[in-house]
Amino acid sequence: MFKRRNAHQLDDDSQQDNKVSKLRSALGPLSGHSLVFCSDASLRRYLDARNWNVEKAKKMIEETIRWRSTYKPHEIRWHQVAHEGETGKVSRASFHDRQGRVVLIMRPTMQNSTSAEGNIRHLVYLLENAILNLPRGQEQMSWLIDFTGWSMAANVPMKTTRDIVYILQNHYPERLGMAFLYNPPRLFQVVYKAIKYFLDPRTAQKVKFVYPKDKTSDELMTSHFDVENLPKEFGGKATLEYDHEEFSRQMYEDDVKTAKYWGLEEKQYPKPNGFCATDVVPEPASSLASAAS
């Protein structure tokens, strides 16, 4: 996600396959969570992020494996972060972009927490959830960020922003397809200059500022989204309604799929209105294979 492609980037599939094989050999025997995580698709993403340098990719993925072994993002469950999502400040959209990528909708003005760790865990949970729901063969997601009405009062502290950028750049390489910042006020552009300092140039190129009633912005949005699906808040025709109870039900269902995918025993937790995640019949393992392949 965060390395600029250069003139020496590998284009030949056989060369890329060879690099993937070399990286897998360099990593040595893997088991459990690490074995599931280190799919060929994952290795390709890390190689791509390090310009197909096997040693650099090996170092990067080993750091991610260590981080995942302690932070355990795949073990975060919705009941642990649901309070952070009550306002719908970050949610997974019910539609995909034209490339088939999962879409995360972010609304900074809906910020409801001052907990840095709470905000980060909530976002990490939704990143993992978005990855789980990627269509087969698709490795990236799109972000729609609505800045209408934004003010400094709703701004996440710079340290938290820096921590989020670090996690994204180092542990979710090549996961971001595009990020659309809709209707950002002039003040935010000043804030973004500080954020951009921490972004790799390749990532910065994926960040697009878009504005209402602007021809260039309209063309950009319609080239990436079907306006019938795109919420009015982003220049489309659909209505954006966040129903926390319904969204929670979806997340509880996905928690069962997540546990099954990673080979974890899912605990039963009481859910609103008597709904229990383990009442959901999980999809066959084969249907989940695309989450990391």
Short mmCIF file of C-alpha atoms in Angstrom, two decimals:
data_model
loop_
_atom_site.label_atom_id
_atom_site.label_comp_id
_atom_site.label_asym_id
_atom_site.label_seq_id
_atom_site.Cartn_x
_atom_site.Cartn_y
_atom_site.Cartn_z
CA MET A 1 0.00 0.00 0.00
CA PHE A 2 2.78 2.38 0.75
CA LYS A 3 5.70 2.03 -1.64
CA ARG A 4 6.13 3.80 -4.94
CA ARG A 5 6.55 1.58 -7.97
CA ASN A 6 9.83 2.24 -9.78
CA ALA A 7 11.30 1.48 -13.20
CA HIS A 8 12.65 -1.85 -11.95
CA GLN A 9 9.25 -3.11 -10.74
CA LEU A 10 8.68 -6.65 -11.85
CA ASP A 11 6.02 -7.07 -14.53
CA ASP A 12 6.57 -10.65 -15.64
CA ASP A 13 4.36 -13.11 -13.76
CA SER A 14 7.04 -15.78 -13.72
CA GLN A 15 9.52 -13.36 -12.15
CA GLN A 16 6.98 -12.41 -9.52
CA ASP A 17 6.20 -16.06 -8.80
CA ASN A 18 9.91 -16.70 -8.38
CA LYS A 19 10.18 -13.86 -5.87
CA VAL A 20 7.19 -15.19 -3.94
CA SER A 21 8.84 -18.63 -3.75
CA LYS A 22 12.11 -17.10 -2.56
CA LEU A 23 10.31 -15.09 0.12
CA ARG A 24 8.42 -18.14 1.33
CA SER A 25 11.68 -20.10 1.57
CA ALA A 26 13.34 -17.22 3.40
CA LEU A 27 10.54 -17.12 5.96
CA GLY A 28 11.05 -20.79 6.79
CA PRO A 29 8.46 -23.17 8.25
CA LEU A 30 5.21 -21.49 9.32
CA SER A 31 2.30 -22.79 11.35
CA GLY A 32 -1.01 -21.74 12.80
CA HIS A 33 -2.02 -18.14 12.28
CA SER A 34 1.23 -17.26 10.47
CA LEU A 35 0.68 -20.02 7.91
CA VAL A 36 -2.84 -18.79 7.15
CA PHE A 37 -1.71 -15.17 7.00
CA CYS A 38 1.24 -15.77 4.68
CA SER A 39 -0.73 -16.70 1.59
CA ASP A 40 0.85 -16.14 -1.81
CA ALA A 41 -1.33 -13.04 -2.21
CA SER A 42 -0.05 -11.64 1.09
CA LEU A 43 3.55 -12.30 0.13
CA ARG A 44 2.97 -10.51 -3.17
CA ARG A 45 1.62 -7.47 -1.38
CA TYR A 46 4.63 -7.26 0.90
CA LEU A 47 7.00 -7.73 -2.00
CA ASP A 48 5.18 -5.05 -3.96
CA ALA A 49 5.42 -2.70 -0.97
CA ARG A 50 9.18 -3.24 -0.89
CA ASN A 51 9.74 -3.02 -4.65
CA TRP A 52 10.13 -6.79 -4.90
CA ASN A 53 13.21 -6.86 -2.67
CA VAL A 54 13.00 -10.23 -0.91
CA GLU A 55 15.10 -9.29 2.13
CA LYS A 56 13.16 -6.07 2.75
CA ALA A 57 9.84 -7.83 2.26
CA LYS A 58 10.94 -10.58 4.67
CA LYS A 59 11.80 -8.03 7.35
CA MET A 60 8.49 -6.25 6.83
CA ILE A 61 6.32 -9.35 7.00
CA GLU A 62 8.18 -10.70 10.04
CA GLU A 63 7.47 -7.42 11.83
CA THR A 64 3.79 -7.81 10.92
CA ILE A 65 3.74 -11.40 12.21
CA ARG A 66 5.19 -10.19 15.53
CA TRP A 67 2.65 -7.37 15.69
CA ARG A 68 -0.25 -9.70 14.94
CA SER A 69 0.95 -12.16 17.59
CA THR A 70 0.70 -9.46 20.27
CA TYR A 71 -2.05 -7.12 19.05
CA LYS A 72 -4.12 -10.05 17.73
CA PRO A 73 -6.28 -8.10 15.26
CA HIS A 74 -7.94 -11.31 14.06
CA GLU A 75 -9.22 -11.93 17.59
CA ILE A 76 -10.92 -8.56 18.06
CA ARG A 77 -14.69 -9.05 18.15
CA TRP A 78 -17.48 -6.60 17.56
CA HIS A 79 -18.75 -6.67 21.14
CA GLN A 80 -15.35 -5.28 22.17
CA VAL A 81 -15.49 -2.24 19.86
CA ALA A 82 -19.21 -1.75 19.19
CA HIS A 83 -19.39 1.25 21.53
CA GLU A 84 -16.91 3.04 19.27
CA GLY A 85 -19.19 2.48 16.30
CA GLU A 86 -22.48 3.64 17.78
CA THR A 87 -22.52 6.85 15.72
CA GLY A 88 -21.41 5.19 12.48
CA LYS A 89 -18.14 7.12 12.33
CA VAL A 90 -16.64 4.17 10.42
CA SER A 91 -18.69 1.45 8.76
CA ARG A 92 -18.57 -0.99 5.86
CA ALA A 93 -20.77 0.08 2.97
CA SER A 94 -23.37 -2.23 1.46
CA PHE A 95 -21.95 -1.59 -2.03
CA HIS A 96 -18.61 -1.98 -3.81
CA ASP A 97 -16.80 0.40 -6.13
CA ARG A 98 -16.56 -0.28 -9.86
CA GLN A 99 -13.40 -2.35 -9.30
CA GLY A 100 -15.25 -4.63 -6.91
CA ARG A 101 -13.46 -3.28 -3.85
CA VAL A 102 -15.08 -3.22 -0.42
CA VAL A 103 -15.87 0.34 0.65
CA LEU A 104 -15.36 1.76 4.13
CA ILE A 105 -17.33 4.92 4.90
CA MET A 106 -15.76 7.31 7.40
CA ARG A 107 -17.48 10.33 8.93
CA PRO A 108 -15.07 12.25 11.17
CA THR A 109 -17.84 14.56 12.41
CA MET A 110 -19.42 11.50 14.06
CA GLN A 111 -16.43 11.07 16.38
CA ASN A 112 -17.73 9.89 19.74
CA SER A 113 -14.61 8.89 21.65
CA THR A 114 -11.42 10.40 23.02
CA SER A 115 -9.80 7.00 23.49
CA ALA A 116 -6.83 6.65 21.15
CA GLU A 117 -6.66 2.89 21.67
CA GLY A 118 -10.42 2.56 21.26
CA ASN A 119 -10.37 4.42 17.95
CA ILE A 120 -7.45 2.38 16.66
CA ARG A 121 -8.90 -1.01 17.67
CA HIS A 122 -12.24 -0.09 16.12
CA LEU A 123 -10.55 0.84 12.83
CA VAL A 124 -8.33 -2.26 12.86
CA TYR A 125 -11.40 -4.43 13.45
CA LEU A 126 -13.13 -2.91 10.42
CA LEU A 127 -9.99 -3.27 8.29
CA GLU A 128 -9.90 -6.97 9.13
CA ASN A 129 -13.62 -7.19 8.44
CA ALA A 130 -13.25 -5.47 5.07
CA ILE A 131 -10.47 -7.89 4.11
CA LEU A 132 -12.66 -10.83 5.12
CA ASN A 133 -15.36 -9.56 2.75
CA LEU A 134 -13.16 -8.83 -0.27
CA PRO A 135 -14.31 -10.64 -3.42
CA ARG A 136 -12.05 -13.43 -4.64
CA GLY A 137 -9.06 -11.98 -6.47
CA GLN A 138 -9.49 -8.49 -5.01
CA GLU A 139 -6.87 -7.37 -2.47
CA GLN A 140 -7.77 -3.72 -1.94
CA MET A 141 -10.50 -1.55 -0.45
CA SER A 142 -11.72 2.00 -1.05
CA TRP A 143 -12.38 4.67 1.57
CA LEU A 144 -15.08 7.33 1.38
CA ILE A 145 -14.47 10.06 3.96
CA ASP A 146 -17.14 12.72 4.45
CA PHE A 147 -15.70 15.96 5.83
CA THR A 148 -18.90 17.99 5.57
CA GLY A 149 -19.19 20.04 8.76
CA TRP A 150 -15.73 19.04 9.97
CA SER A 151 -13.96 21.19 12.54
CA MET A 152 -10.83 20.89 14.66
CA ALA A 153 -13.05 19.76 17.54
CA ALA A 154 -13.71 16.52 15.64
CA ASN A 155 -10.08 16.01 14.69
CA VAL A 156 -8.26 12.93 15.95
CA PRO A 157 -5.06 13.88 17.84
CA MET A 158 -1.96 13.89 15.63
CA LYS A 159 -0.30 11.14 17.69
CA THR A 160 -3.29 8.86 17.11
CA THR A 161 -3.23 9.71 13.41
CA ARG A 162 0.49 8.93 13.30
CA ASP A 163 -0.08 5.57 15.03
CA ILE A 164 -2.86 4.69 12.57
CA VAL A 165 -0.68 5.59 9.59
CA TYR A 166 2.13 3.43 11.00
CA ILE A 167 -0.16 0.42 11.37
CA LEU A 168 -1.61 0.87 7.88
CA GLN A 169 1.74 1.35 6.20
CA ASN A 170 3.59 -1.43 7.94
CA HIS A 171 0.94 -4.07 8.56
CA TYR A 172 -1.63 -3.60 5.78
CA PRO A 173 0.54 -2.94 2.70
CA GLU A 174 -1.23 -2.57 -0.64
CA ARG A 175 -4.67 -2.78 0.99
CA LEU A 176 -5.75 0.75 0.09
CA GLY A 177 -6.98 1.23 -3.45
CA MET A 178 -8.25 4.81 -3.21
CA ALA A 179 -9.25 7.24 -0.46
CA PHE A 180 -11.78 9.92 -1.41
CA LEU A 181 -11.85 12.93 0.93
CA TYR A 182 -15.22 14.54 0.23
CA ASN A 183 -15.83 18.24 0.85
CA PRO A 184 -12.85 18.89 3.14
CA PRO A 185 -12.80 22.48 4.49
CA ARG A 186 -9.81 24.67 3.86
CA LEU A 187 -8.68 24.21 7.45
CA PHE A 188 -8.36 20.45 6.95
CA GLN A 189 -6.04 20.98 4.02
CA VAL A 190 -3.61 22.54 6.51
CA VAL A 191 -3.99 19.50 8.78
CA TYR A 192 -3.47 17.16 5.82
CA LYS A 193 -0.12 18.75 5.05
CA ALA A 194 1.06 17.54 8.46
CA ILE A 195 -0.46 14.08 7.89
CA LYS A 196 1.07 13.83 4.42
CA TYR A 197 4.50 14.13 5.99
CA PHE A 198 4.03 10.60 7.39
CA LEU A 199 2.64 9.12 4.17
CA ASP A 200 4.67 7.30 1.59
CA PRO A 201 4.42 9.12 -1.76
CA ARG A 202 2.71 6.13 -3.35
CA THR A 203 -0.05 6.27 -0.74
CA ALA A 204 -0.39 10.02 -1.04
CA GLN A 205 -1.14 9.53 -4.75
CA LYS A 206 -4.17 7.43 -3.78
CA VAL A 207 -5.69 10.23 -1.70
CA LYS A 208 -8.13 12.33 -3.73
CA PHE A 209 -9.81 15.56 -2.61
CA VAL A 210 -13.29 15.82 -4.09
CA TYR A 211 -15.86 18.60 -3.84
CA PRO A 212 -19.60 18.95 -4.49
CA LYS A 213 -20.73 20.71 -7.66
CA ASP A 214 -17.28 20.34 -9.16
CA LYS A 215 -17.06 18.80 -12.64
CA THR A 216 -13.65 17.20 -12.13
CA SER A 217 -14.74 15.72 -8.80
CA ASP A 218 -18.03 14.46 -10.28
CA GLU A 219 -16.17 12.73 -13.10
CA LEU A 220 -13.74 11.15 -10.65
CA MET A 221 -16.50 9.81 -8.42
CA THR A 222 -18.63 8.45 -11.28
CA SER A 223 -15.57 6.73 -12.74
CA HIS A 224 -15.15 4.79 -9.50
CA PHE A 225 -18.74 4.43 -8.25
CA ASP A 226 -22.23 3.79 -9.56
CA VAL A 227 -24.16 6.95 -8.62
CA GLU A 228 -27.23 4.81 -7.89
CA ASN A 229 -25.28 3.17 -5.04
CA LEU A 230 -23.23 6.18 -3.98
CA PRO A 231 -24.77 8.07 -1.01
CA LYS A 232 -25.97 11.64 -1.54
CA GLU A 233 -23.36 12.73 0.98
CA PHE A 234 -20.76 11.84 -1.66
CA GLY A 235 -22.59 13.21 -4.68
CA GLY A 236 -24.63 10.12 -5.48
CA LYS A 237 -28.33 9.28 -5.38
CA ALA A 238 -28.55 6.75 -2.54
CA THR A 239 -29.53 7.50 1.04
CA LEU A 240 -26.90 6.88 3.69
CA GLU A 241 -28.50 5.51 6.82
CA TYR A 242 -26.48 3.94 9.61
CA ASP A 243 -28.50 1.51 11.70
CA HIS A 244 -26.25 0.45 14.55
CA GLU A 245 -28.38 -2.53 15.49
CA GLU A 246 -28.47 -3.89 11.94
CA PHE A 247 -24.78 -3.20 11.38
CA SER A 248 -24.00 -4.97 14.66
CA ARG A 249 -25.95 -8.01 13.47
CA GLN A 250 -23.81 -8.12 10.32
CA MET A 251 -20.62 -7.84 12.36
CA TYR A 252 -21.69 -10.63 14.72
CA GLU A 253 -22.30 -12.85 11.71
CA ASP A 254 -18.90 -11.96 10.30
CA ASP A 255 -17.25 -12.66 13.65
CA VAL A 256 -18.29 -16.29 13.23
CA LYS A 257 -16.74 -16.35 9.75
CA THR A 258 -13.57 -14.72 11.09
CA ALA A 259 -13.19 -17.31 13.83
CA LYS A 260 -13.75 -20.14 11.37
CA TYR A 261 -11.27 -18.69 8.88
CA TRP A 262 -8.50 -18.37 11.46
CA GLY A 263 -9.31 -21.72 13.07
CA LEU A 264 -10.37 -20.16 16.38
CA GLU A 265 -13.02 -21.43 18.74
CA GLU A 266 -15.72 -18.76 18.79
CA LYS A 267 -17.09 -17.93 22.22
CA GLN A 268 -20.76 -17.15 22.71
CA TYR A 269 -21.56 -13.64 23.80
CA PRO A 270 -25.00 -12.22 24.58
CA LYS A 271 -26.21 -10.01 21.75
CA PRO A 272 -29.01 -7.42 21.51
CA ASN A 273 -32.55 -8.80 21.17
CA GLY A 274 -31.32 -12.28 22.02
CA PHE A 275 -29.33 -12.67 18.82
CA CYS A 276 -26.25 -14.85 19.19
CA ALA A 277 -23.44 -14.87 16.65
CA THR A 278 -23.03 -18.62 16.90
CA ASP A 279 -26.64 -19.06 15.77
CA VAL A 280 -25.41 -18.14 12.29
CA VAL A 281 -24.43 -21.01 10.05
CA PRO A 282 -20.86 -20.27 8.88
CA GLU A 283 -20.05 -20.33 5.21
CA PRO A 284 -17.96 -23.24 3.97
CA ALA A 285 -14.23 -22.69 4.41
CA SER A 286 -13.78 -22.64 0.64
CA SER A 287 -15.93 -19.51 0.37
CA LEU A 288 -13.64 -17.72 2.82
CA ALA A 289 -10.42 -18.64 1.11
CA SER A 290 -10.36 -15.41 -0.89
CA ALA A 291 -9.85 -13.39 2.31
CA ALA A 292 -6.13 -14.14 2.22
CA SER A 293 -5.51 -15.75 -1.14
#
